mmCIF file of C-alpha atoms in Angstrom:
data_model
loop_
_atom_site.group_PDB
_atom_site.id
_atom_site.type_symbol
_atom_site.label_atom_id
_atom_site.label_comp_id
_atom_site.label_asym_id
_atom_site.label_seq_id
_atom_site.Cartn_x
_atom_site.Cartn_y
_atom_site.Cartn_z
ATOM 1 C CA MET W 245 -92.490 -72.908 51.515
ATOM 2 C CA LEU W 246 -94.072 -75.334 53.984
ATOM 3 C CA ALA W 247 -97.394 -75.601 52.129
ATOM 4 C CA PRO W 248 -96.304 -78.576 49.959
ATOM 5 C CA TYR W 249 -95.250 -80.476 53.083
ATOM 6 C CA ARG W 250 -98.550 -79.709 54.802
ATOM 7 C CA ARG W 251 -100.392 -81.023 51.742
ATOM 8 C CA ILE W 252 -98.501 -84.313 51.622
ATOM 9 C CA LEU W 253 -98.781 -84.889 55.351
ATOM 10 C CA ALA W 254 -102.557 -84.424 55.019
ATOM 11 C CA ILE W 255 -102.714 -87.565 52.852
ATOM 12 C CA PRO W 256 -104.400 -90.271 54.965
ATOM 13 C CA GLY W 257 -101.755 -92.199 56.885
ATOM 14 C CA ALA W 258 -98.821 -90.078 55.716
ATOM 15 C CA LEU W 259 -98.231 -88.190 58.951
ATOM 16 C CA ALA W 260 -98.448 -91.409 60.979
ATOM 17 C CA PHE W 261 -96.008 -93.400 58.858
ATOM 18 C CA SER W 262 -93.641 -90.432 58.570
ATOM 19 C CA LEU W 263 -93.494 -89.861 62.325
ATOM 20 C CA THR W 264 -93.155 -93.525 63.209
ATOM 21 C CA GLY W 265 -90.546 -93.835 60.465
ATOM 22 C CA LEU W 266 -88.646 -90.976 62.100
ATOM 23 C CA VAL W 267 -88.621 -92.799 65.432
ATOM 24 C CA ALA W 268 -87.621 -96.108 63.847
ATOM 25 C CA ARG W 269 -84.733 -94.454 61.947
ATOM 26 C CA PHE W 270 -82.959 -92.955 64.943
ATOM 27 C CA PRO W 271 -81.057 -96.167 65.751
ATOM 28 C CA ILE W 272 -79.315 -95.924 62.365
ATOM 29 C CA SER W 273 -77.441 -92.850 63.557
ATOM 30 C CA MET W 274 -77.050 -93.960 67.165
ATOM 31 C CA THR W 275 -75.851 -97.546 67.101
ATOM 32 C CA GLY W 276 -72.316 -97.344 65.731
ATOM 33 C CA LEU W 277 -71.215 -94.435 67.906
ATOM 34 C CA GLY W 278 -73.060 -95.871 70.894
ATOM 35 C CA MET W 279 -71.180 -99.162 70.552
ATOM 36 C CA VAL W 280 -67.835 -97.414 70.231
ATOM 37 C CA LEU W 281 -68.473 -95.388 73.378
ATOM 38 C CA LEU W 282 -69.772 -98.391 75.323
ATOM 39 C CA VAL W 283 -67.045 -100.867 74.396
ATOM 40 C CA GLU W 284 -64.248 -98.312 74.822
ATOM 41 C CA SER W 285 -65.586 -97.292 78.235
ATOM 42 C CA ARG W 286 -65.610 -100.914 79.401
ATOM 43 C CA THR W 287 -62.404 -102.177 77.756
ATOM 44 C CA GLY W 288 -60.274 -99.075 77.268
ATOM 45 C CA SER W 289 -59.644 -100.083 73.654
ATOM 46 C CA TYR W 290 -60.787 -97.930 70.764
ATOM 47 C CA GLY W 291 -59.508 -100.609 68.381
ATOM 48 C CA LEU W 292 -61.780 -103.259 69.842
ATOM 49 C CA ALA W 293 -64.641 -100.764 70.041
ATOM 50 C CA GLY W 294 -64.208 -99.849 66.380
ATOM 51 C CA ALA W 295 -64.068 -103.498 65.347
ATOM 52 C CA VAL W 296 -67.302 -104.274 67.187
ATOM 53 C CA SER W 297 -68.971 -101.237 65.664
ATOM 54 C CA ALA W 298 -67.732 -102.214 62.200
ATOM 55 C CA CYS W 299 -69.624 -105.499 62.552
ATOM 56 C CA VAL W 300 -72.837 -103.489 62.666
ATOM 57 C CA GLY W 301 -72.046 -101.862 59.334
ATOM 58 C CA VAL W 302 -70.962 -105.046 57.597
ATOM 59 C CA ALA W 303 -73.966 -107.014 58.847
ATOM 60 C CA GLY W 304 -76.244 -104.127 57.906
ATOM 61 C CA ALA W 305 -74.883 -104.177 54.362
ATOM 62 C CA VAL W 306 -75.873 -107.839 54.166
ATOM 63 C CA GLY W 307 -79.122 -107.611 56.133
ATOM 64 C CA SER W 308 -80.724 -104.530 54.597
ATOM 65 C CA PRO W 309 -81.233 -105.943 51.077
ATOM 66 C CA LEU W 310 -82.587 -109.132 52.625
ATOM 67 C CA GLN W 311 -85.075 -107.107 54.662
ATOM 68 C CA GLY W 312 -86.186 -105.317 51.513
ATOM 69 C CA ARG W 313 -86.675 -108.546 49.631
ATOM 70 C CA LEU W 314 -88.608 -110.086 52.537
ATOM 71 C CA ALA W 315 -90.773 -106.973 52.864
ATOM 72 C CA ASP W 316 -91.702 -107.317 49.199
ATOM 73 C CA ARG W 317 -92.698 -110.934 49.770
ATOM 74 C CA VAL W 318 -94.386 -110.980 53.172
ATOM 75 C CA GLY W 319 -95.099 -107.318 53.897
ATOM 76 C CA GLN W 320 -93.385 -104.581 55.838
ATOM 77 C CA GLY W 321 -95.176 -105.206 59.123
ATOM 78 C CA ARG W 322 -93.819 -108.693 59.675
ATOM 79 C CA VAL W 323 -90.322 -107.765 58.571
ATOM 80 C CA LEU W 324 -90.168 -104.668 60.766
ATOM 81 C CA LEU W 325 -91.320 -106.571 63.854
ATOM 82 C CA VAL W 326 -88.806 -109.378 63.376
ATOM 83 C CA ALA W 327 -86.008 -106.988 62.432
ATOM 84 C CA ALA W 328 -86.620 -104.815 65.492
ATOM 85 C CA ALA W 329 -86.588 -107.886 67.733
ATOM 86 C CA VAL W 330 -83.337 -109.176 66.200
ATOM 87 C CA PHE W 331 -81.820 -105.701 66.554
ATOM 88 C CA ALA W 332 -82.846 -105.499 70.224
ATOM 89 C CA VAL W 333 -81.450 -108.978 70.956
ATOM 90 C CA GLY W 334 -78.194 -107.993 69.254
ATOM 91 C CA LEU W 335 -77.913 -104.837 71.347
ATOM 92 C CA ALA W 336 -78.691 -106.812 74.497
ATOM 93 C CA LEU W 337 -75.851 -109.217 73.681
ATOM 94 C CA VAL W 338 -73.457 -106.304 73.193
ATOM 95 C CA LEU W 339 -74.549 -104.829 76.519
ATOM 96 C CA VAL W 340 -74.056 -108.163 78.289
ATOM 97 C CA ALA W 341 -70.710 -108.705 76.564
ATOM 98 C CA ALA W 342 -69.439 -105.275 77.579
ATOM 99 C CA SER W 343 -70.599 -105.624 81.176
ATOM 100 C CA THR W 344 -69.176 -109.135 81.628
ATOM 101 C CA ASP W 345 -65.865 -108.530 79.830
ATOM 102 C CA ARG W 346 -66.792 -110.946 77.003
ATOM 103 C CA VAL W 347 -66.599 -108.541 74.108
ATOM 104 C CA VAL W 348 -64.724 -111.230 72.195
ATOM 105 C CA PRO W 349 -66.678 -113.104 70.802
ATOM 106 C CA LEU W 350 -70.107 -112.234 72.294
ATOM 107 C CA GLY W 351 -69.888 -108.546 71.460
ATOM 108 C CA PHE W 352 -69.116 -109.326 67.829
ATOM 109 C CA VAL W 353 -72.037 -111.751 67.585
ATOM 110 C CA GLY W 354 -74.362 -109.184 69.136
ATOM 111 C CA ALA W 355 -73.113 -106.428 66.855
ATOM 112 C CA ALA W 356 -73.633 -108.635 63.803
ATOM 113 C CA LEU W 357 -77.189 -109.436 64.901
ATOM 114 C CA ALA W 358 -77.895 -105.772 65.578
ATOM 115 C CA GLY W 359 -76.579 -104.769 62.161
ATOM 116 C CA ALA W 360 -78.522 -107.432 60.316
ATOM 117 C CA GLY W 361 -81.683 -106.607 62.241
ATOM 118 C CA LEU W 362 -81.468 -102.811 62.107
ATOM 119 C CA PRO W 363 -84.957 -101.954 60.800
ATOM 120 C CA GLN W 364 -84.799 -100.404 57.342
ATOM 121 C CA ALA W 365 -87.502 -97.887 58.166
ATOM 122 C CA GLY W 366 -86.340 -95.234 55.718
ATOM 123 C CA ALA W 367 -86.630 -97.497 52.710
ATOM 124 C CA MET W 368 -89.992 -98.759 53.864
ATOM 125 C CA VAL W 369 -91.362 -95.255 54.379
ATOM 126 C CA ARG W 370 -90.184 -94.228 50.908
ATOM 127 C CA THR W 371 -91.979 -97.269 49.502
ATOM 128 C CA ARG W 372 -95.145 -96.125 51.233
ATOM 129 C CA TRP W 373 -94.858 -92.721 49.579
ATOM 130 C CA ARG W 374 -94.915 -94.494 46.215
ATOM 131 C CA HIS W 375 -98.256 -96.067 47.156
ATOM 132 C CA VAL W 376 -100.034 -93.079 48.708
ATOM 133 C CA ALA W 377 -98.898 -90.268 46.413
ATOM 134 C CA PRO W 378 -101.542 -89.502 43.804
ATOM 135 C CA ASP W 379 -98.996 -88.173 41.304
ATOM 136 C CA ARG W 380 -95.269 -87.870 40.641
ATOM 137 C CA ALA W 381 -94.988 -84.317 42.025
ATOM 138 C CA THR W 382 -96.557 -85.373 45.329
ATOM 139 C CA MET W 383 -94.258 -88.387 45.512
ATOM 140 C CA GLN W 384 -91.220 -86.158 44.903
ATOM 141 C CA THR W 385 -92.355 -83.864 47.714
ATOM 142 C CA GLY W 386 -92.749 -86.902 49.965
ATOM 143 C CA PHE W 387 -89.219 -87.993 49.108
ATOM 144 C CA ALA W 388 -87.936 -84.473 49.805
ATOM 145 C CA PHE W 389 -89.632 -84.563 53.196
ATOM 146 C CA GLU W 390 -87.989 -87.918 53.922
ATOM 147 C CA ALA W 391 -84.599 -86.421 53.056
ATOM 148 C CA VAL W 392 -85.212 -83.741 55.688
ATOM 149 C CA VAL W 393 -86.207 -86.427 58.193
ATOM 150 C CA ASP W 394 -82.968 -88.307 57.432
ATOM 151 C CA GLU W 395 -80.945 -85.154 58.092
ATOM 152 C CA VAL W 396 -82.701 -84.636 61.418
ATOM 153 C CA VAL W 397 -81.937 -88.247 62.385
ATOM 154 C CA PHE W 398 -78.249 -87.902 61.544
ATOM 155 C CA ILE W 399 -77.912 -84.624 63.430
ATOM 156 C CA VAL W 400 -79.933 -85.407 66.560
ATOM 157 C CA GLY W 401 -79.047 -89.107 66.981
ATOM 158 C CA PRO W 402 -75.272 -88.767 67.531
ATOM 159 C CA VAL W 403 -75.770 -85.729 69.785
ATOM 160 C CA ALA W 404 -78.219 -87.733 71.900
ATOM 161 C CA VAL W 405 -75.771 -90.658 72.095
ATOM 162 C CA VAL W 406 -72.904 -88.473 73.271
ATOM 163 C CA ALA W 407 -75.108 -86.624 75.761
ATOM 164 C CA LEU W 408 -76.413 -89.876 77.241
ATOM 165 C CA ALA W 409 -73.004 -91.568 77.218
ATOM 166 C CA THR W 410 -71.237 -88.694 78.931
ATOM 167 C CA GLY W 411 -74.105 -87.583 81.170
ATOM 168 C CA LEU W 412 -75.324 -90.990 82.289
ATOM 169 C CA ASP W 413 -73.736 -94.133 80.864
ATOM 170 C CA PRO W 414 -72.939 -95.354 77.331
ATOM 171 C CA ALA W 415 -75.252 -98.313 77.871
ATOM 172 C CA VAL W 416 -78.214 -95.948 78.180
ATOM 173 C CA ALA W 417 -77.664 -94.742 74.613
ATOM 174 C CA LEU W 418 -77.859 -98.288 73.256
ATOM 175 C CA VAL W 419 -80.910 -99.097 75.365
ATOM 176 C CA LEU W 420 -82.582 -95.999 73.930
ATOM 177 C CA ALA W 421 -81.621 -97.019 70.373
ATOM 178 C CA GLY W 422 -83.108 -100.468 70.957
ATOM 179 C CA GLY W 423 -86.273 -99.000 72.409
ATOM 180 C CA LEU W 424 -86.703 -96.595 69.499
ATOM 181 C CA ALA W 425 -86.228 -99.451 67.005
ATOM 182 C CA VAL W 426 -88.800 -101.635 68.726
ATOM 183 C CA VAL W 427 -91.367 -98.881 69.286
ATOM 184 C CA GLY W 428 -90.850 -97.242 65.901
ATOM 185 C CA GLY W 429 -90.677 -100.533 64.014
ATOM 186 C CA ALA W 430 -93.813 -101.871 65.668
ATOM 187 C CA ALA W 431 -95.720 -98.640 65.111
ATOM 188 C CA LEU W 432 -94.617 -98.380 61.494
#
């Protein structure tokens, strides 16, 4: 059962881009919940927390196709580095806004930047599978592996956010998400 996955991960570069893609994808499942927990803990308002978190989703819906188009034009490396930096700056603004009681408007601006800059690592890894797979069957196996990686991200990420938010501080979860985006994006 695992033999096809071992074969695809033996393709030169595949294991490296799959693992770094895993790291870079974690913020996708951590950011929204992390912002809700942070803003609610600082303001006491789930409504405001949800509105800030919604900005991430809306900006991501606008930013992700733009990242894809730019990656096609200038290459994934440049786009991932800039996106990760924009994402980290956005998270930093949300953290500052929540700690200084300036969620309106600074938190919304930060959330919009974070959403627009959220590195689209999954799409970029799937594009790499198209280039390294020697045939359609291998590419399909690569895509299947990426689906498993996505499931891991969406199971582990929220659990990590809640554990960090309740065990330490909600800000720690967002700092971790930013760090994973920067490290994973740069490595990818």
